[in-house]
Structures are given as C-alpha cells and as structure tokens.
Tab-separated table of C-alpha atoms and ligand atoms in Angstrom:
chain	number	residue	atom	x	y	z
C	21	UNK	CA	0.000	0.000	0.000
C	22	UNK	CA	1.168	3.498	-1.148
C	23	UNK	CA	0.812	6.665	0.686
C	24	UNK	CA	0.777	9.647	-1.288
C	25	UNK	CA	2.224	12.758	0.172
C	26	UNK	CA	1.430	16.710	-1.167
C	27	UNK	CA	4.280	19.127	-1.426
C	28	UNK	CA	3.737	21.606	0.618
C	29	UNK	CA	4.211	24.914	-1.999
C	30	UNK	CA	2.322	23.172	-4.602
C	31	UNK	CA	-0.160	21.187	-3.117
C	32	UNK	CA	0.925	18.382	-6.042
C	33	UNK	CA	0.673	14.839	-5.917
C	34	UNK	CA	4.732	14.180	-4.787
C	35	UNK	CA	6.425	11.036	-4.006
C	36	UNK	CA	4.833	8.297	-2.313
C	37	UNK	CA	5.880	6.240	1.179
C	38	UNK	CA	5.416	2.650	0.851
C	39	UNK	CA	3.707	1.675	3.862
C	40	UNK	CA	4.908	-1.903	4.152
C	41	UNK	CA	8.419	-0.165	4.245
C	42	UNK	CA	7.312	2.261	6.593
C	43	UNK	CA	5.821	0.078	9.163
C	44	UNK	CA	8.888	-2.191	9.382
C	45	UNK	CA	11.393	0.745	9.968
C	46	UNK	CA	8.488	1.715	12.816
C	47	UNK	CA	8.863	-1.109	14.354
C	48	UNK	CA	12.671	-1.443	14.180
C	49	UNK	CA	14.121	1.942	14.753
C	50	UNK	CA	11.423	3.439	17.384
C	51	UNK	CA	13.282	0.677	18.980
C	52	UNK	CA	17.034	1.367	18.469
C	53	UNK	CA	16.687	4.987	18.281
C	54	UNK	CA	13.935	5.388	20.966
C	55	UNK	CA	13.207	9.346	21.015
C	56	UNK	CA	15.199	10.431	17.729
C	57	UNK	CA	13.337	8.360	15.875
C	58	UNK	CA	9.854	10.827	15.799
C	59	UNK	CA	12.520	13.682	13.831
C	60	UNK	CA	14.168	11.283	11.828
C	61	UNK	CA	10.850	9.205	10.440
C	62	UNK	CA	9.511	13.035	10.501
C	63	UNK	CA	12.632	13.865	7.921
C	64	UNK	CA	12.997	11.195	5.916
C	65	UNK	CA	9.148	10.779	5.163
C	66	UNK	CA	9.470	14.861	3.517
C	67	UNK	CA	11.752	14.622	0.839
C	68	UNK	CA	10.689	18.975	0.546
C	69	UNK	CA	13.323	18.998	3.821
C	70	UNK	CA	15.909	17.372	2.213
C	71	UNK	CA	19.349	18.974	1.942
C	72	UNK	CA	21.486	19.279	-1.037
C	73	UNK	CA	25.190	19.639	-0.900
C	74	UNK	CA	27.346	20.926	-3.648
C	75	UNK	CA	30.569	19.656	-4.182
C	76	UNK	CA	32.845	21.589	-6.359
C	77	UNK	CA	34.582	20.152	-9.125
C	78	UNK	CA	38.599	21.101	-8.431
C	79	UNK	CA	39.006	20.323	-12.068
C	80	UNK	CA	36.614	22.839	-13.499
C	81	UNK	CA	34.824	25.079	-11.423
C	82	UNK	CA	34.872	28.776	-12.036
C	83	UNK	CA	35.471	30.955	-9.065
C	84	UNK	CA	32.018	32.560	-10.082
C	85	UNK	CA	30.474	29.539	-8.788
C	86	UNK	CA	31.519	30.257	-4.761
C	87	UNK	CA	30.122	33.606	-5.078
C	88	UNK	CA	27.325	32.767	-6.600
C	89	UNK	CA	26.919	29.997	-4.106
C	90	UNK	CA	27.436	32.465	-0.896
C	91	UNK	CA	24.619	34.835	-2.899
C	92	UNK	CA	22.042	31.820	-2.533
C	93	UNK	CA	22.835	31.092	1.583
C	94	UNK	CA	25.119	28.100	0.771
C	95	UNK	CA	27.898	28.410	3.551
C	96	UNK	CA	31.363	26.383	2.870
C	97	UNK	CA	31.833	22.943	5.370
C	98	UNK	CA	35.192	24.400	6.201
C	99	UNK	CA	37.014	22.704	9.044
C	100	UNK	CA	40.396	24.062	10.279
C	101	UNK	CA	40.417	21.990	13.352
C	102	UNK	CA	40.057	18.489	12.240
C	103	UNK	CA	43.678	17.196	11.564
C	104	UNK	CA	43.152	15.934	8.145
C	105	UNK	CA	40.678	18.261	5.837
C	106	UNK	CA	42.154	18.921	2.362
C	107	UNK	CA	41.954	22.365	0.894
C	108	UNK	CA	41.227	21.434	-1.896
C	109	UNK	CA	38.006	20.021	-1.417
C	110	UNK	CA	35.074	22.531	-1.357
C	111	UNK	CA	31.896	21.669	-0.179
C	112	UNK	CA	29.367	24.197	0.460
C	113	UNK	CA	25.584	23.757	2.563
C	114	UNK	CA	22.337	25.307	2.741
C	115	UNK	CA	20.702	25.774	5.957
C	116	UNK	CA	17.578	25.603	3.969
C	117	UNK	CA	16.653	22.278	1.571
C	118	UNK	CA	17.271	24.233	-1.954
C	119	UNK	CA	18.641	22.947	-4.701
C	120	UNK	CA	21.171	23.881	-7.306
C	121	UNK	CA	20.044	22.493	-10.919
C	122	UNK	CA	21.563	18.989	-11.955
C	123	UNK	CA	23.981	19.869	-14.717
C	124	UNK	CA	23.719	17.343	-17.839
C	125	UNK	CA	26.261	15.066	-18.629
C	126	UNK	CA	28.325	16.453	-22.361
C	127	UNK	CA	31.412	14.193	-23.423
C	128	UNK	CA	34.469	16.239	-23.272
C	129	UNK	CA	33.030	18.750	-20.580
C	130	UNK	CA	33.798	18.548	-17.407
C	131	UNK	CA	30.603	18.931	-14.681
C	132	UNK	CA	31.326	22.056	-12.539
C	133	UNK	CA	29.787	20.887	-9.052
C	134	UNK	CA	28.175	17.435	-7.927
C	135	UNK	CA	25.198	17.246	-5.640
C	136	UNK	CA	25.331	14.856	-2.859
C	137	UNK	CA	24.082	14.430	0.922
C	138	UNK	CA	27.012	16.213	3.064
C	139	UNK	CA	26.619	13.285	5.324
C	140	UNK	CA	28.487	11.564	2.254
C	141	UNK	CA	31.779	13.232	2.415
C	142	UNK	CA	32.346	12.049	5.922
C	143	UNK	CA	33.355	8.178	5.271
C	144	UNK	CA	35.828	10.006	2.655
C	145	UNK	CA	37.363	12.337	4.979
C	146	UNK	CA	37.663	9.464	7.697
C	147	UNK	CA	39.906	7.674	4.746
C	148	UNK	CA	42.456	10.415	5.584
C	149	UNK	CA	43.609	9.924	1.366
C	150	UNK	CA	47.127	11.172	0.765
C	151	UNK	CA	49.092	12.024	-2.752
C	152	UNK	CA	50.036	9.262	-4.214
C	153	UNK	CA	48.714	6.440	-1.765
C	154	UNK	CA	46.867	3.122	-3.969
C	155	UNK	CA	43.169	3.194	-2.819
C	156	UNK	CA	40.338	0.688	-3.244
C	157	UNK	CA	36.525	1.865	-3.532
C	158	UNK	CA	35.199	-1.485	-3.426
C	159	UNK	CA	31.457	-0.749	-4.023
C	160	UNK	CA	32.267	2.440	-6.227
C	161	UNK	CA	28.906	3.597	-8.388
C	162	UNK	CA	27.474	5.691	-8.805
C	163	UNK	CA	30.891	6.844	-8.091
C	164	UNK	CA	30.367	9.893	-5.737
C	165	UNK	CA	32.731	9.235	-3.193
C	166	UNK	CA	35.403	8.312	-5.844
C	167	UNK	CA	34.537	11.509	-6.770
C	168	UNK	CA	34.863	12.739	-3.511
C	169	UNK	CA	38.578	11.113	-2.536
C	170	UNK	CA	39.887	12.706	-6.080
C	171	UNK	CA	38.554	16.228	-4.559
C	172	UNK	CA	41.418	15.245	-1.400
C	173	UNK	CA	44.704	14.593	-3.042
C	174	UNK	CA	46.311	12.730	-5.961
C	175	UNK	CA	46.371	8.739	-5.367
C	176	UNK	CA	48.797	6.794	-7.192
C	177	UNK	CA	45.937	4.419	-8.306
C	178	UNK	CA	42.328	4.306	-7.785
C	179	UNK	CA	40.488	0.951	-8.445
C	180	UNK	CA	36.825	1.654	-8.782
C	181	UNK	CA	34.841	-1.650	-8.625
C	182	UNK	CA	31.301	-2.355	-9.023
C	183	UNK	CA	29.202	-5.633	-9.265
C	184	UNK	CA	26.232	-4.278	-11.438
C	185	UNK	CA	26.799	-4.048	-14.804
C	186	UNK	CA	24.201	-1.217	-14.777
C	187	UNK	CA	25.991	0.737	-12.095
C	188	UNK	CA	28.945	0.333	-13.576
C	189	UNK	CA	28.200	1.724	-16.700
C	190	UNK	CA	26.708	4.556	-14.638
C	191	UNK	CA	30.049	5.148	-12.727
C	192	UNK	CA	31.749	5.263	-15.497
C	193	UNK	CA	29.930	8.488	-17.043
C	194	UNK	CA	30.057	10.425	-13.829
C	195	UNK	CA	34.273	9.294	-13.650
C	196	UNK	CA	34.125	10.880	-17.240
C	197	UNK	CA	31.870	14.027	-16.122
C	198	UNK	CA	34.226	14.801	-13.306
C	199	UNK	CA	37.774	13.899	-14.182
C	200	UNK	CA	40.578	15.013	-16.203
C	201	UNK	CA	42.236	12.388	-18.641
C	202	UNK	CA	45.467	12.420	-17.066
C	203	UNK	CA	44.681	11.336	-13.999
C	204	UNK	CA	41.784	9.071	-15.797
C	205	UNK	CA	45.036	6.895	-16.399
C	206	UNK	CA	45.613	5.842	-12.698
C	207	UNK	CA	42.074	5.079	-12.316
C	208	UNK	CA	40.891	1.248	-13.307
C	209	UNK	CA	37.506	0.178	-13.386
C	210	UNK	CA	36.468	-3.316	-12.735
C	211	UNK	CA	33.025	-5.066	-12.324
C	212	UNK	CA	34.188	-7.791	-9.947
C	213	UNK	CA	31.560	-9.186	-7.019
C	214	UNK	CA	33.771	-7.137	-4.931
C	215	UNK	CA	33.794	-10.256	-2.265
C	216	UNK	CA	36.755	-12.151	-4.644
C	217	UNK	CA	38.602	-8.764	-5.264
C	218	UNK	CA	40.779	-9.192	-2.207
C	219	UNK	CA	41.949	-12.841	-3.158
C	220	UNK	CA	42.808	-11.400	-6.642
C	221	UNK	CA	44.956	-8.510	-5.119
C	222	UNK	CA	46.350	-9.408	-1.640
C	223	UNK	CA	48.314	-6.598	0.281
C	224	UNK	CA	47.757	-4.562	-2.847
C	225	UNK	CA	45.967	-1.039	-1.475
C	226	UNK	CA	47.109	1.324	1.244
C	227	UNK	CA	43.421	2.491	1.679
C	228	UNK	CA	40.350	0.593	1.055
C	229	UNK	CA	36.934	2.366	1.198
C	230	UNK	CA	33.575	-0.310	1.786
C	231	UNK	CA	30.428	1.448	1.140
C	232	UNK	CA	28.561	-1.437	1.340
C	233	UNK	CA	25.160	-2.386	-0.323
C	234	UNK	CA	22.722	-1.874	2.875
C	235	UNK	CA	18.630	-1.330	3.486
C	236	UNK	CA	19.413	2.050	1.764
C	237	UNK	CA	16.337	3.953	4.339
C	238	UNK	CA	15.644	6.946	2.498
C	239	UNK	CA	14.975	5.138	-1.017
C	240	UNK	CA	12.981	1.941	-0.107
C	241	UNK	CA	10.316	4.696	1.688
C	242	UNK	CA	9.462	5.451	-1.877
C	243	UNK	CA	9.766	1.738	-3.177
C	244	UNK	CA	7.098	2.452	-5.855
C	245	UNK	CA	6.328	-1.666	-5.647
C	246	UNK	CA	4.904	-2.977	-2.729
C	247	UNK	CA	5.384	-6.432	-3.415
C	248	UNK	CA	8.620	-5.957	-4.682
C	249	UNK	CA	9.557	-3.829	-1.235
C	250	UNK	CA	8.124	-6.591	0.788
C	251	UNK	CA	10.275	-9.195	-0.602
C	252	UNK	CA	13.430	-6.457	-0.388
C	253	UNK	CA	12.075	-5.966	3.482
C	254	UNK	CA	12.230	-9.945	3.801
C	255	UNK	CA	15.580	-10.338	2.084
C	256	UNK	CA	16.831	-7.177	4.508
C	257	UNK	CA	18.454	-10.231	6.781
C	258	UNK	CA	20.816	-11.533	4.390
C	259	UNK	CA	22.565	-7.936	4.071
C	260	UNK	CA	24.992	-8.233	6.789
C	261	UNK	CA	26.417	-11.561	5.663
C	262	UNK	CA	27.062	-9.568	2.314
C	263	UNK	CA	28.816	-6.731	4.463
C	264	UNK	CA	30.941	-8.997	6.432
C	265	UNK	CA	31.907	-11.016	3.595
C	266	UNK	CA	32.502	-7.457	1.549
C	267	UNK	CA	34.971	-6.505	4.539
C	268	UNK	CA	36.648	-9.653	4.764
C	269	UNK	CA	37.503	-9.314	1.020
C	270	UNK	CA	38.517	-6.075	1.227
C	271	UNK	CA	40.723	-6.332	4.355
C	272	UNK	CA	42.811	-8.633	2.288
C	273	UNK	CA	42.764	-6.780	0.031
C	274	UNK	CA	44.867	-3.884	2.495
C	275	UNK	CA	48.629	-3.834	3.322
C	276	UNK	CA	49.495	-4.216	6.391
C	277	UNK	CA	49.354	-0.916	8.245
C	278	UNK	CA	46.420	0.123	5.857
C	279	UNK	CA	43.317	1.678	6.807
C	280	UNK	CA	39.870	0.697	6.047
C	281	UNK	CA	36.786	2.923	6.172
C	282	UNK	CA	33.103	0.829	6.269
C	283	UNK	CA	30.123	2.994	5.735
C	284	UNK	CA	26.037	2.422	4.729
C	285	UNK	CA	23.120	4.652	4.460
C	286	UNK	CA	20.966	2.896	6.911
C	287	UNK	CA	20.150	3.196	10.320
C	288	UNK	CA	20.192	-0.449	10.553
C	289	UNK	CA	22.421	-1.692	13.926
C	290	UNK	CA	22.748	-5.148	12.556
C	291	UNK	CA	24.206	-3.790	9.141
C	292	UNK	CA	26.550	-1.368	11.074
C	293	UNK	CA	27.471	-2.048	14.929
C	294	UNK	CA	26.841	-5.567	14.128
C	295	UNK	CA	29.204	-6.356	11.176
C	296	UNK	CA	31.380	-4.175	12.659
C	297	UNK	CA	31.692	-5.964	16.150
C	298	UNK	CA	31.651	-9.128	14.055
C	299	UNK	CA	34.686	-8.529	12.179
C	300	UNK	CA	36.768	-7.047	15.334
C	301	UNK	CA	35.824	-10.392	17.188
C	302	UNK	CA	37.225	-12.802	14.576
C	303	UNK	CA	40.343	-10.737	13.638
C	304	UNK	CA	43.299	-10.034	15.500
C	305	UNK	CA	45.087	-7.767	13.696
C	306	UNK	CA	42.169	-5.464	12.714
C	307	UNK	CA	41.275	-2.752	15.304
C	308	UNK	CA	39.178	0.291	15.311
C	309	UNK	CA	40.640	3.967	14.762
C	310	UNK	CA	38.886	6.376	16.973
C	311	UNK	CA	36.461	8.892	14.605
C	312	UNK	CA	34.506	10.713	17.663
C	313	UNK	CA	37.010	14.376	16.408
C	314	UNK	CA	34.773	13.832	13.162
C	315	UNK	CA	31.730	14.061	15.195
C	316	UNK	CA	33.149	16.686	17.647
C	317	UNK	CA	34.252	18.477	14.722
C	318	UNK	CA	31.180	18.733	12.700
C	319	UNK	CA	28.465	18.776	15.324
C	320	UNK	CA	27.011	22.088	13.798
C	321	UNK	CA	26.200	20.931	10.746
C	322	UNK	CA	25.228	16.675	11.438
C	323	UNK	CA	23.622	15.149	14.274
C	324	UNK	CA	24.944	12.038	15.904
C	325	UNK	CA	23.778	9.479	17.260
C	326	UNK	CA	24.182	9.348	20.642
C	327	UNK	CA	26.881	5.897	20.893
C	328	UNK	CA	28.504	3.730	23.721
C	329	UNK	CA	31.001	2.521	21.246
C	330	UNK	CA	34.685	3.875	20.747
C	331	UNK	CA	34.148	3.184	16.658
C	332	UNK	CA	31.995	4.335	14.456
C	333	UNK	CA	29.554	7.214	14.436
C	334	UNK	CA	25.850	7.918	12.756
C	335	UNK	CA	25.101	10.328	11.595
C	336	UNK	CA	20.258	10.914	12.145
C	337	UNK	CA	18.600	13.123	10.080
C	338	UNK	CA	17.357	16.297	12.156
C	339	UNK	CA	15.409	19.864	11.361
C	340	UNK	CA	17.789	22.119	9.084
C	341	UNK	CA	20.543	19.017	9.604
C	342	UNK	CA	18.319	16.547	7.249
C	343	UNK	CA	21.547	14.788	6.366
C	344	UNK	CA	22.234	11.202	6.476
C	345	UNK	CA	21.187	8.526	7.615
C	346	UNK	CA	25.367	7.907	7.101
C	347	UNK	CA	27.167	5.430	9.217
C	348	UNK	CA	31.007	5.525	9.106
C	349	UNK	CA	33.864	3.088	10.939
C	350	UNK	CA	37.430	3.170	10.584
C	351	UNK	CA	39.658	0.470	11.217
C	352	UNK	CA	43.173	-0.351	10.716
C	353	UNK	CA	44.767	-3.547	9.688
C	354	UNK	CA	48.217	-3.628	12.116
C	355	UNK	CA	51.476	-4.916	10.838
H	404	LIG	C1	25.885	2.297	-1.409
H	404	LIG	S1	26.161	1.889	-3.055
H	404	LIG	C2	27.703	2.657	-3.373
H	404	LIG	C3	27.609	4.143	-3.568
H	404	LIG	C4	28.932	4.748	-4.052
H	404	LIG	N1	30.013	4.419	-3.170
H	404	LIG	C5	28.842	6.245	-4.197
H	404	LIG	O1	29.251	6.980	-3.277
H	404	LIG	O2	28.366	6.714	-5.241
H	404	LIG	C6	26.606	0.220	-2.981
H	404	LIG	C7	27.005	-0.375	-4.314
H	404	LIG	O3	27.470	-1.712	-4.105
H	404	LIG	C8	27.135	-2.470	-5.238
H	404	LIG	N2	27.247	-3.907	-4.884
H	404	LIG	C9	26.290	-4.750	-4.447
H	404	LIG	N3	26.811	-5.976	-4.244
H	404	LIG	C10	28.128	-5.896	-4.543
H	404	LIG	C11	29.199	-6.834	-4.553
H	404	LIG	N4	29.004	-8.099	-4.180
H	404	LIG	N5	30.411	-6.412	-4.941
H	404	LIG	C12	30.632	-5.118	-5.313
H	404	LIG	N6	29.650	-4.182	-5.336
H	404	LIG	C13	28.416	-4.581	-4.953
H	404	LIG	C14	25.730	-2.005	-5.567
H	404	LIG	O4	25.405	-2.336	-6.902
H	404	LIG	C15	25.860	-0.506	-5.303
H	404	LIG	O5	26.176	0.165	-6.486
C-alpha cells in the first residue's frame, strides 16, 4: 500500500511512502533509536526537507560559482580543526533544503559541481587519502565518493569496482563528467563481485573504502512496488552476511598498516554495529581507529547518534541538519 504525500508549496501529488516499508522501519528503529526516531521518520518521510550539498569540481569550477553559491545562503563545510581536511576540497551547505540544478552530462566537458548528501563526504574524509597512496573503492557507483577522494589529493591508483553491470556503466559516465584524462590513467575500473577482489589482489591497497550495499532507508520509503519492497524488506536479513563477507575481502585486500573505512546509508544496527563488532571479534590484527574528532568536529552541521562505542559514528537526520542517515567506521589492519 502506497501513501501519497502533497508538497507543501504546490499542493501536487509528490512522491509516495510505501507503507509496508514504513511500518517495518516503525517497528525497528522506534526501537534502536527510541526518542530520535519521531525527527528522523519526521525527515525522511518529507523529501521537501531534504538537503542538497554541492561539491565543487577542483578540475573545473569557475570561481564565479563560490560567489554565486554564498549569494544563494550556501555556507562552505570548512574545518580548520580536524587534523586531516584537504583544501582542496570545497563543499558548500544550505541551511535551507534548496537545490542547485543537476547539470547534464556532455562528453568532453567537465561537470562544474556534484550534488550529494554532506553526510556523504564524511566516510571520505575518515579515509584520511594522501598524494600518491593506492586506494580501493570497493562498491564504487554511482561513483560519488570516488569523486569525492579525487577532490582530497592525488592517489597513485584508484580501483573503482562495481558488481552491477548497470551501475557500472553509470560510474563510469560520472568518472568521465568529473575527471581530467590524465589522472583518468591511474584510475581502473572493474566489475568484480567485490567479495573475490581481495583474493585477486592481496596486500595490494594502502586504503580501502567499503560502502557497502545496505537497506538504503531513504529510497525503499518510496519503493514504488509494494510487493517488490516486501520481498526487499524480507531479504533485509541476508545484508549483513554480504557486508561482512565485503569486509573480509577487502581487508585482504589492504597492506598491512592500511586503513579501512566501512560505511552504509541505513540506520540499521545489525548492518553497522553488528558487522562491525563481528569482524573485530574474529580478527586479530584489525582494530578500530577512533572517529569521535569527526563528530566533535562537525556537530554544527550533522547530528549524531548518541553511541557507547569507541568506533563508528551515525550520523540521524534532524530539522535544518536533514543529512544522512550515514554510518562511518574506521579500522586499521596492524602490521
Ligand atoms: C551504497 S552503493 C555505493 C555508492 C557509491 N560508493 C557512491 O558513493 O556513489 C553500494 C554499491 O554496491 C554495489 N554492490 C552490491 N553488491 C556488490 C558486490 N558483491 N560487490 C561489489 N559491489 C556490490 C551495488 O550495486 C551498489 O552500487
């Protein structure tokens, strides 16, 4: 069963909640998020609060574009006390949910800004990227945060993998949109299933970024098939196997001394917490790095969820911060 919403300027039929999908996040996250979970069902059931980021392009945007952006309310997510932000990544915010227009996609020009959810740049940060360092973004398209890491510095090589053949051809284009051909050449594609990748390239990455398929909250609300979204819900289970299986791959995939970064979209404990905990309780060698100055750091523009764990943070939906749901760990595989 559908539930059709009204925008609120228009008054025009706008995109519908499934209620199927609705109910079962009820049920699940009025239970791990107790009081949040009024805003958050409040925020992401009103797409007309949604937030749009705007990441500029390094390799093409005109210096027009910040003023322009300023003119419109859009205030940069500039952070001189966090000990790794690159300069050269500009992202700028709205308090308010407006929009900059999509710009089309025109072989042989690059885009000038992409729009994302801010909450989005945060598992890219937490990768700390450095010039010339070989990085992994196992689950890569539609390619944002690839997108994102080139915005940081200049990595020797970037392997951009993704499963569906789809996708892929969709991360491709927005590679091509965004990214000069020179440093095209240190970027491979592959469509592996990204859970073999680390047997075919042990040791082989000094970063590896997981952003793992999940229960992806804000798009199954508008699952336009309830039938289909009922079978999704029912499948939901099997997702953290996936994950952990994804994170095994991917931490053989990493050198010794590397860094991994492990982020979904969902509010889902068992698909974050959960595969998390399960992967520090069979490994050894893989502990967590401490993100809480990301948190501490950007507290005026996100809000976290409050957590009794050392790794990891969420990032909830809230009024004028309607980003996320994004959760992000960091671990690190030790010599
Ligand atoms: C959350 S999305 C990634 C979003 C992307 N990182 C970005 O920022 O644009 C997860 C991706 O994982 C892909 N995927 C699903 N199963 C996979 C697998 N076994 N191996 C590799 N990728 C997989 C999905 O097709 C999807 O494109």
């Amino acid at each position: 069963m559908l539930t059709r919403l009204r925008s609120k300027s228009e008054g025009k039929l706008a995109k519908q909640i499934c209620k199927v999908v609705l109910d079962h996040f009820e049920k699940q996250y009025s239970n791990e998020l107790g009081d949040s979970w009024s805003t958050v069902r409040d925020i992401l059931t009103s797409p007309e609060l949604w937030q749009h980021a705007v990441l500029l392009n390094r390799f093409s945007y005109p210096s027009a574009l910040e003023e322009e952006l300023h003119l419109k309310g859009y205030h940069p997510l500039v952070e001189g006390s966090l000990s790794y932000y690159p300069k050269s990544m500009k992202c700028y915010l709205s308090r308010t949910p407006s929009r900059m227009p999509s710009e089309r996609h025109q072989t042989g020009n690059l885009k000038k800004y992409y729009l994302l959810n801010a909450a989005s740049l945060l598992p890219v940060l937490a990768l700390e990227l450095k010039d010339g360092e070989k990085v992994l973004d196992l689950c890569a398209a539609p390619g944002g945060k690839s997108i994102a890491l080139l915005q940081c510095a200049y990595p020797g090589y970037l392997h951009c993998n993704e499963f569906d053949s789809l996708r892929l051809r969709w991360l491709r284009q927005t590679l091509e949109s965004f990214i000069p051909q020179p440093l095209i050449n240190v970027i491979q594609v592959s469509e592996f299933d990204g859970r073999d990748l680390g047997h075919a390239q042990p040791e082989a990455f000094d970063k590896v970024l997981v952003d793992a398929p999940c229960s992806n909250d804000r798009s199954w609300l508008f699952s336009s098939d309830s039938q289909k979204a009922a079978y999704r819900i029912h499948q939901r289970r099997n997702l953290p196997l996936l994950q952990i299986e994804l994170l095994r791959s991917a931490i053989r995939a990493l050198r010794p001394g590397g860094i991994l970064v492990y982020s979904t979209c969902t509010l889902s404990k068992a698909e974050n917490q959960d595969v998390i905990s399960a992967i520090l309780n069979s490994y050894c060698n893989i502990v967590p790095v401490d993100i809480r100055e990301i948190a501490r750091t950007y507290s005026q523009h996100f809000t976290f969820a409050p957590t009794d764990h050392e790794y990891g943070c969420m990032v909830i939906p809230d009024r004028g911060k309607a980003w996320g749901p994004m959760y992000v760990a960091k671990l690190k595989k030790e010599s």
